[in-house]
Coordinates of C-alpha atoms and ligand atoms in Angstrom, one line a residue:
M1 CA 154.4 85.7 206.5
D2 CA 151.8 84.1 204.6
P3 CA 152.7 84.0 200.7
E4 CA 149.0 83.7 199.0
P5 CA 148.2 87.3 198.0
S6 CA 144.4 86.2 198.4
H7 CA 144.8 85.5 201.5
Q8 CA 147.4 88.9 202.2
L9 CA 143.9 90.4 200.4
A10 CA 141.9 88.9 202.9
A11 CA 143.7 90.0 205.2
W12 CA 144.6 93.7 204.3
L13 CA 140.6 94.0 204.2
A14 CA 140.2 92.5 208.1
G15 CA 142.6 94.1 209.3
G16 CA 141.6 97.6 207.6
Q17 CA 144.5 98.4 205.2
I18 CA 142.8 98.8 202.5
T19 CA 143.8 102.4 201.5
A20 CA 141.5 105.3 199.5
S21 CA 142.9 105.0 196.1
V22 CA 142.3 100.9 196.3
W23 CA 138.8 102.2 196.2
V24 CA 139.2 104.6 193.8
L25 CA 140.5 102.5 191.6
I26 CA 137.7 99.5 192.0
S27 CA 134.9 102.0 191.5
L28 CA 136.6 103.1 188.2
V29 CA 136.6 99.7 187.2
L30 CA 133.5 98.6 188.2
L31 CA 131.8 102.3 186.0
M32 CA 133.8 101.4 183.3
V33 CA 131.9 97.9 183.0
V34 CA 128.8 99.5 183.7
A35 CA 129.5 102.0 180.5
G36 CA 130.4 98.9 178.8
L37 CA 127.4 97.5 179.7
L38 CA 125.2 100.4 178.5
V39 CA 127.1 101.6 175.6
L40 CA 126.7 97.2 174.3
S41 CA 122.4 97.9 175.4
V42 CA 122.6 101.1 173.3
I43 CA 124.1 99.4 170.2
L44 CA 122.4 96.1 170.6
W45 CA 118.8 98.0 170.7
R46 CA 119.8 99.9 167.5
Q47 CA 120.4 97.2 166.1
L48 CA 117.4 95.5 167.1
L49 CA 115.5 98.8 165.7
S50 CA 116.9 98.4 162.1
T51 CA 116.6 95.0 161.9
Q52 CA 112.6 95.5 162.4
G53 CA 112.6 98.8 160.4
R54 CA 114.4 96.6 157.5
L55 CA 111.4 93.4 158.3
W56 CA 108.8 96.7 158.2
K57 CA 109.7 97.4 154.9
E58 CA 110.1 94.1 153.5
W59 CA 106.9 93.1 155.3
S60 CA 104.8 96.3 153.2
A61 CA 106.9 95.8 149.9
R62 CA 105.5 92.2 149.9
A63 CA 102.4 94.0 150.9
E64 CA 101.5 96.1 148.2
V65 CA 103.2 93.6 145.4
E66 CA 100.4 91.2 147.0
R67 CA 97.8 93.9 146.9
A68 CA 98.8 95.3 143.2
L69 CA 98.7 91.3 142.2
S70 CA 95.2 91.2 143.6
D71 CA 94.4 94.3 141.7
K72 CA 95.3 93.1 138.8
E73 CA 93.7 89.8 139.0
Q74 CA 90.7 91.6 139.6
R75 CA 90.6 94.0 136.7
L76 CA 91.9 91.0 134.5
Q77 CA 88.7 89.2 136.2
T78 CA 86.3 92.1 135.3
I79 CA 87.1 92.7 131.7
F80 CA 87.0 89.1 131.5
E81 CA 83.9 88.6 133.1
S82 CA 82.5 92.0 131.3
Q83 CA 82.9 90.9 127.9
L84 CA 79.5 90.8 126.0
E85 CA 80.7 88.1 123.9
C86 CA 82.2 84.5 124.6
V87 CA 85.2 84.5 126.3
K88 CA 87.0 80.9 127.3
L89 CA 90.3 79.2 127.7
H90 CA 90.4 75.5 126.2
D91 CA 93.1 73.3 126.3
A92 CA 94.5 71.1 123.2
N93 CA 91.5 68.7 123.2
G94 CA 89.0 71.3 123.8
T95 CA 88.4 70.9 126.9
I96 CA 87.1 73.8 128.4
L97 CA 89.0 75.6 131.8
T98 CA 86.7 78.5 131.7
M99 CA 84.5 80.6 130.1
N100 CA 82.5 84.0 131.0
Q101 CA 79.2 84.7 132.2
A102 CA 78.3 85.9 128.5
G103 CA 79.9 82.5 127.4
I104 CA 78.0 80.6 129.5
A105 CA 74.3 82.4 129.1
R106 CA 74.8 82.1 125.4
L107 CA 75.4 78.4 125.7
G108 CA 72.0 78.1 127.8
A109 CA 74.2 77.0 130.9
R110 CA 73.1 78.1 134.5
C111 CA 76.6 78.4 135.8
A112 CA 80.4 77.7 134.9
A113 CA 80.4 74.0 136.5
Q114 CA 78.1 72.8 133.7
V115 CA 80.7 74.2 131.1
V116 CA 83.6 74.1 133.0
G117 CA 85.4 70.1 131.7
T118 CA 82.8 70.0 128.9
S119 CA 84.4 70.0 124.9
V120 CA 84.5 72.9 122.9
Y121 CA 83.2 69.9 119.9
S122 CA 79.9 69.7 121.8
F123 CA 78.7 72.8 120.9
I124 CA 80.5 73.5 117.6
A125 CA 78.5 72.1 114.4
P126 CA 80.5 69.2 113.1
E127 CA 81.0 70.2 109.8
H128 CA 82.9 72.6 111.4
H129 CA 85.6 70.4 113.8
E130 CA 87.8 69.3 111.6
R131 CA 88.9 73.0 110.3
Y132 CA 88.7 73.9 114.6
Q133 CA 91.0 71.1 115.8
T134 CA 93.6 73.0 112.8
L135 CA 93.1 75.9 114.3
S136 CA 93.8 74.6 117.7
A137 CA 96.7 72.8 116.9
S138 CA 98.4 76.1 115.0
V139 CA 97.2 77.5 118.3
F140 CA 99.3 75.0 120.3
Q141 CA 102.3 75.8 118.1
G142 CA 101.8 79.2 118.5
N143 CA 99.9 81.1 116.5
S144 CA 96.7 82.9 116.1
D145 CA 94.0 82.1 114.1
S146 CA 90.2 83.0 113.1
M147 CA 87.4 80.9 111.7
E148 CA 83.6 81.3 111.5
F149 CA 81.7 78.6 112.6
R150 CA 78.3 77.4 113.5
L151 CA 77.1 76.9 116.6
C152 CA 73.7 75.2 118.7
C153 CA 73.1 77.9 120.7
A154 CA 70.8 78.5 123.9
A155 CA 67.2 78.4 122.3
G156 CA 68.4 75.2 120.3
N157 CA 68.5 77.3 116.8
Q158 CA 72.2 77.4 115.8
R159 CA 73.5 80.6 115.0
L160 CA 76.6 82.2 113.4
F161 CA 80.0 82.6 115.3
E162 CA 83.3 84.5 114.6
T163 CA 86.4 83.5 116.4
H164 CA 89.8 84.6 117.6
V165 CA 92.0 82.3 119.0
V166 CA 95.6 83.0 120.8
P167 CA 97.8 80.8 122.9
M168 CA 98.1 81.7 126.6
R169 CA 101.1 81.4 128.1
D170 CA 102.9 81.4 131.5
S171 CA 105.8 83.6 132.5
S172 CA 108.4 81.6 131.1
G173 CA 106.9 81.2 127.7
T174 CA 104.7 77.8 127.7
I175 CA 101.9 77.8 126.1
L176 CA 99.1 76.9 129.0
A177 CA 95.8 77.1 126.6
A178 CA 94.3 78.8 124.3
L179 CA 92.1 81.7 124.8
A180 CA 89.1 82.1 122.7
L181 CA 87.2 84.9 121.9
T182 CA 84.2 84.6 120.1
R183 CA 81.2 86.9 118.7
D184 CA 77.4 86.4 117.3
I185 CA 77.9 87.7 114.1
T186 CA 74.7 85.7 112.5
D187 CA 72.8 90.0 112.8
R188 CA 75.9 91.4 111.1
R189 CA 75.9 88.6 108.2
N190 CA 72.0 89.0 107.8
A191 CA 72.3 92.3 107.5
E192 CA 75.3 92.3 105.2
E193 CA 73.2 89.8 102.7
R194 CA 70.3 91.9 102.7
A195 CA 72.1 95.3 102.2
Q196 CA 73.5 92.6 99.5
R197 CA 70.1 91.7 97.9
H198 CA 68.9 95.1 97.9
L199 CA 72.0 95.9 95.6
S200 CA 70.7 93.3 93.8
D201 CA 67.5 94.4 93.3
L202 CA 68.9 97.8 92.9
A203 CA 71.4 96.8 89.7
R204 CA 68.0 94.8 88.4
V205 CA 66.0 97.4 88.7
A206 CA 69.1 99.9 86.9
R207 CA 69.6 97.0 84.1
I208 CA 65.5 97.3 83.5
T209 CA 65.6 100.8 83.1
S210 CA 68.1 100.4 80.5
M211 CA 66.2 98.0 78.6
G212 CA 64.0 100.5 78.2
E213 CA 65.8 102.5 76.3
M214 CA 67.5 100.0 74.5
A215 CA 64.1 98.8 73.5
S216 CA 64.3 100.8 70.4
G217 CA 67.8 99.8 69.4
L218 CA 67.0 95.8 70.0
A219 CA 63.8 96.1 67.9
H220 CA 66.2 97.5 64.9
E221 CA 68.7 94.8 66.0
L222 CA 66.3 92.2 65.9
N223 CA 64.6 93.9 62.2
Q224 CA 68.0 92.8 60.5
P225 CA 68.3 88.7 61.5
L226 CA 64.4 88.6 60.9
A227 CA 64.7 90.3 57.6
A228 CA 67.5 87.6 56.3
I229 CA 65.1 85.2 57.6
V230 CA 62.6 86.0 54.9
N231 CA 64.3 86.9 52.6
Y232 CA 66.2 83.2 52.6
A233 CA 63.2 81.5 52.8
S234 CA 61.4 83.1 50.0
A235 CA 64.6 82.7 48.1
A236 CA 64.8 78.9 48.8
L237 CA 60.7 78.1 48.2
R238 CA 61.6 80.0 44.9
V239 CA 64.3 77.6 44.2
M240 CA 62.3 74.9 45.2
R241 CA 58.9 75.4 43.4
T242 CA 60.7 76.7 40.1
S243 CA 63.9 74.6 39.8
P244 CA 63.6 71.9 42.0
E245 CA 66.8 70.3 40.7
K246 CA 68.6 73.3 42.2
M247 CA 68.0 71.6 45.5
A248 CA 71.8 72.7 46.9
S249 CA 71.0 76.3 46.4
A250 CA 68.0 76.0 48.7
I251 CA 70.0 74.0 51.5
D252 CA 72.4 76.7 51.1
S253 CA 69.5 79.3 51.6
L254 CA 67.9 76.6 54.8
E255 CA 71.4 77.3 56.3
A256 CA 71.8 80.5 56.3
I257 CA 68.1 80.7 58.5
T258 CA 69.3 78.8 60.7
E259 CA 72.3 80.5 61.1
E260 CA 70.3 83.9 61.2
G261 CA 67.5 82.4 63.4
Q262 CA 70.0 80.9 66.1
R263 CA 71.8 85.3 66.1
A264 CA 68.2 86.5 66.9
G265 CA 67.4 83.8 69.3
Q266 CA 70.7 84.7 71.1
I267 CA 70.5 88.4 71.2
I268 CA 67.2 87.6 72.9
R269 CA 68.2 85.4 75.3
N270 CA 70.8 88.2 76.3
V271 CA 68.3 90.4 77.2
R272 CA 66.2 88.0 79.0
D273 CA 69.0 87.1 81.2
L274 CA 70.1 90.9 81.6
V275 CA 66.9 91.4 83.0
S276 CA 66.1 88.1 85.1
R277 CA 65.9 87.6 88.8
T278 CA 69.0 84.7 88.3
E279 CA 71.1 85.3 91.4
P280 CA 74.4 86.3 89.6
T281 CA 76.7 83.0 90.0
K282 CA 80.4 83.5 89.2
A283 CA 82.2 81.1 86.2
P284 CA 85.1 81.5 83.4
V285 CA 83.6 84.4 81.1
D286 CA 85.5 85.5 78.1
V287 CA 85.9 89.5 78.3
N288 CA 86.1 89.7 74.7
E289 CA 83.0 88.2 73.9
I290 CA 81.2 89.8 77.0
V291 CA 82.7 93.2 75.1
R292 CA 81.4 92.7 71.7
M293 CA 77.9 91.6 73.2
M294 CA 77.6 94.8 74.6
V295 CA 78.8 96.6 72.2
L296 CA 76.0 94.7 69.4
L297 CA 73.1 96.1 72.2
A298 CA 74.5 99.4 72.3
K299 CA 75.3 100.4 69.1
P300 CA 71.7 101.3 67.7
E301 CA 71.2 103.6 70.3
A302 CA 74.5 104.9 69.9
A303 CA 74.0 105.6 66.1
R304 CA 71.2 107.7 67.5
H305 CA 72.8 109.8 68.9
G306 CA 75.2 110.0 66.3
V307 CA 78.5 108.6 67.8
A308 CA 80.3 105.3 66.5
I309 CA 81.6 103.0 68.3
R310 CA 85.0 101.0 67.9
M311 CA 86.5 97.8 69.6
Q312 CA 90.4 97.6 69.9
L313 CA 89.8 94.1 71.6
G314 CA 93.5 92.7 72.4
A315 CA 94.5 89.6 71.4
G316 CA 94.2 86.9 73.9
T317 CA 92.5 89.2 76.7
G318 CA 92.0 86.4 78.6
V319 CA 89.2 85.2 81.1
V320 CA 87.6 86.5 84.5
H321 CA 86.0 84.0 86.7
A322 CA 82.7 86.6 87.4
S323 CA 79.1 86.8 87.3
K324 CA 78.8 87.3 83.2
I325 CA 75.9 89.2 83.7
E326 CA 77.0 91.4 86.1
L327 CA 80.3 92.7 83.6
E328 CA 77.8 93.4 80.9
Q329 CA 75.8 95.3 82.7
V330 CA 79.1 97.1 83.9
V331 CA 80.7 97.7 80.3
F332 CA 77.0 98.4 79.4
N333 CA 76.4 101.4 81.7
L334 CA 79.9 102.9 80.9
L335 CA 79.0 102.4 77.5
R336 CA 75.5 103.9 77.9
N337 CA 77.4 107.3 80.2
A338 CA 79.9 107.7 77.0
V339 CA 77.5 107.7 74.2
E340 CA 75.2 110.1 76.7
A341 CA 78.3 112.5 77.0
M342 CA 79.3 112.4 73.6
G343 CA 75.8 113.6 72.4
Y344 CA 75.6 116.6 74.3
P345 CA 75.4 119.4 71.5
E346 CA 79.5 120.7 73.3
S347 CA 81.1 117.5 72.1
I348 CA 82.9 118.4 69.2
G349 CA 84.9 116.8 66.3
Q350 CA 84.2 112.9 64.9
P351 CA 82.1 111.6 67.5
A352 CA 83.2 107.8 68.4
V353 CA 83.6 106.4 72.2
I354 CA 86.7 103.4 71.9
I355 CA 86.5 100.2 73.7
S356 CA 89.8 98.3 74.7
T357 CA 90.5 95.5 76.2
R358 CA 94.1 94.1 77.6
R359 CA 96.2 92.4 79.5
T360 CA 98.6 94.5 82.3
P361 CA 102.3 93.9 82.9
V362 CA 100.3 92.6 86.2
G363 CA 98.5 89.6 84.4
S364 CA 95.0 91.1 84.8
V365 CA 92.4 91.7 82.5
E366 CA 91.6 95.7 81.9
V367 CA 88.7 97.5 79.9
E368 CA 88.7 100.7 79.0
V369 CA 85.7 103.0 77.6
E370 CA 87.1 106.2 75.9
D371 CA 84.9 108.6 75.1
C372 CA 85.7 112.5 73.6
G373 CA 82.7 114.5 75.6
P374 CA 83.3 117.1 77.2
G375 CA 84.9 115.6 80.8
I376 CA 83.9 115.8 84.2
A377 CA 84.2 119.0 86.0
D378 CA 87.0 118.8 88.7
D379 CA 84.4 119.3 91.2
D380 CA 82.1 116.5 90.1
I381 CA 85.3 114.2 89.5
D382 CA 85.0 112.7 93.0
Q383 CA 81.3 112.4 93.3
V384 CA 80.2 110.5 90.0
F385 CA 80.9 106.6 91.8
D386 CA 78.0 108.4 94.6
P387 CA 74.5 106.9 94.7
F388 CA 72.3 109.1 93.1
F389 CA 74.6 111.1 91.9
T390 CA 73.9 112.7 88.4
T391 CA 73.7 115.5 86.6
K392 CA 71.3 114.4 83.9
V393 CA 67.7 115.8 83.7
D394 CA 66.4 111.7 83.8
G395 CA 69.5 110.2 85.0
M396 CA 69.3 108.2 88.6
G397 CA 72.7 108.5 89.5
M398 CA 73.1 104.4 89.5
G399 CA 74.8 103.4 87.1
L400 CA 78.5 104.2 88.5
S401 CA 77.7 103.2 92.0
I402 CA 76.4 100.2 91.0
S403 CA 79.5 99.0 88.6
R404 CA 82.1 99.9 91.2
S405 CA 80.1 97.8 94.2
I406 CA 80.1 95.4 91.3
I407 CA 83.9 95.8 90.2
E408 CA 85.2 95.3 93.8
A409 CA 82.9 92.6 95.0
H410 CA 85.1 91.0 92.3
D411 CA 88.3 92.2 93.6
G412 CA 89.1 94.4 90.5
R413 CA 89.0 98.3 90.6
L414 CA 87.0 100.8 88.6
Y415 CA 88.5 103.8 87.7
V416 CA 88.3 107.3 86.0
R417 CA 90.8 109.7 84.4
P418 CA 90.6 112.9 82.4
N419 CA 91.9 112.1 78.5
A420 CA 94.6 114.4 77.6
D421 CA 92.8 116.6 74.9
K422 CA 89.0 116.1 75.7
G423 CA 86.8 113.4 77.3
V424 CA 87.3 110.9 79.9
T425 CA 88.4 107.5 80.2
F426 CA 86.5 105.4 82.8
G427 CA 88.3 101.6 83.0
F428 CA 88.4 98.5 85.4
T429 CA 90.7 96.0 86.2
L430 CA 90.1 92.2 87.0
P431 CA 92.3 89.3 88.5
Q432 CA 92.8 87.1 85.3
S433 CA 91.1 83.6 86.1
E434 CA 93.3 80.7 86.6
V435 CA 90.4 78.2 85.3
R436 CA 90.0 77.7 81.9
L437 CA 87.0 78.6 79.8
A438 CA 84.6 75.5 79.3
A439 CA 84.9 74.7 75.8
Ligands
ATP1 N1 81.6 109.7 80.3 C1 81.6 110.4 80.9 N2 81.7 112.2 80.6 C2 80.6 112.9 81.3 N3 80.5 113.1 82.3 C3 80.4 111.6 83.0 C4 80.3 110.4 81.6 N4 80.2 108.8 83.0 C5 79.7 109.9 83.8 N5 79.7 111.0 83.9 C6 79.2 112.2 84.9 O1 78.7 110.8 86.2 C7 77.3 111.3 86.7 C8 76.7 109.7 87.2 O2 76.8 108.4 86.1 P1 76.2 107.6 86.6 O3 75.7 106.8 85.5 O4 76.4 106.9 88.1 O5 74.7 107.7 86.6 P2 73.7 108.8 85.4 O6 74.2 108.2 83.7 O7 73.8 110.2 85.6 O8 72.0 108.1 85.6 P3 71.9 106.6 85.5 O9 71.5 105.4 86.7 O10 70.3 106.2 84.4 O11 72.9 105.5 84.6 C9 76.2 111.5 85.3 O12 75.1 112.4 85.5 C10 77.7 112.4 84.4 O13 77.3 113.7 85.4
MG2 MG1 74.6 106.5 83.5

């Protein structure tokens, strides 16, 4: 017998000796192999499907991000281009990296290519270069800064601009460029200057109106030194004619004439200054001196109303940096209002206006005018500073409005408060000047 099993199987097959149960076994094995292959392909197919699904999701998420980024960029570009003011980016040397259409047009260029790569300093007027360099250096250190400068524009004319510059950073915080938003403020500034000129014209008209009312008082005020001059001159002449040896007494009279003449001249100069068209210029001024001079001018008119003016001037009240003529106008307006209020028949008691000056604990200079007139009705107190608000038959209603503008232009505050018993107190504070008064 052949011992080799393969030979035995071959012999069985050849000899038809294989049994049915062997066939069943073989079929079962084949079936299991086919079923295994089927399961394997199902598993592989599902694996493939899930990988494909994941890849699809990732791809659509990326597409979504890209679309969002592109939308965002488009939005930023629209914002950038839709600005009516000039928006630009420049590097630390001032080289322009990009600029919107409004800026390009403002500079008279036709396209971005004509501007990108040039220096901001070729447009900014030379006198502002140093300040802009300081601003730019500060922005590249992480600060925001603003300044005004003149730019050479398309038509060759210079216009005034205001620019606000901030650092532009990347996602890691590194500063890539300076982002500047620059707007043309020429028209606004011209309008402000025109309004200021109107106000000063109005203030001048108000001063002249006041002067008209003061005229009679002034005549009285000037009468005193002029009468004194005449008296002293007559005395000097008499002495020189009758007793030439009494020269010393004549010299005394002549000195008194000179003094009184100077006083009269000072009153006239002051009146001329008040109505002059000269632009108000700021300089260190002594507040007590202004009060003394205005009381001198207001006293005759007050006397006609039967009102006394008393001064309580704080020693060393100090000096403020101000336009003398404008401060005089404010003090005069407050005095005139107080006198007019006390001239009302309702005012009772000993009519006196008290004008006082002092240095406040925070170092400002304060001037107050206190009256004991009828006071101001609660409904009116918020309106007294409004232009053209008046309760007087012949009032313009501009005195307090002009006064408040003047005080605010000096960084000060004008206020009113009712007195405890009767009348009101108007007052203002001004920052004290660091500068001393010229000798
Ligand atoms: N000391 C005061 N006492 C009572 N009322 C006052 C006093 N000062 C001002 N007022 C009120 O405030 C109003 C406005 O004052 P303002 O000085 O602005 O104008 P006006 O005196 O009426 O006219 P003008 O422009 O000629 O000065 C006055 O009409 C008056 O009603
Ligand atoms: Mg008035």
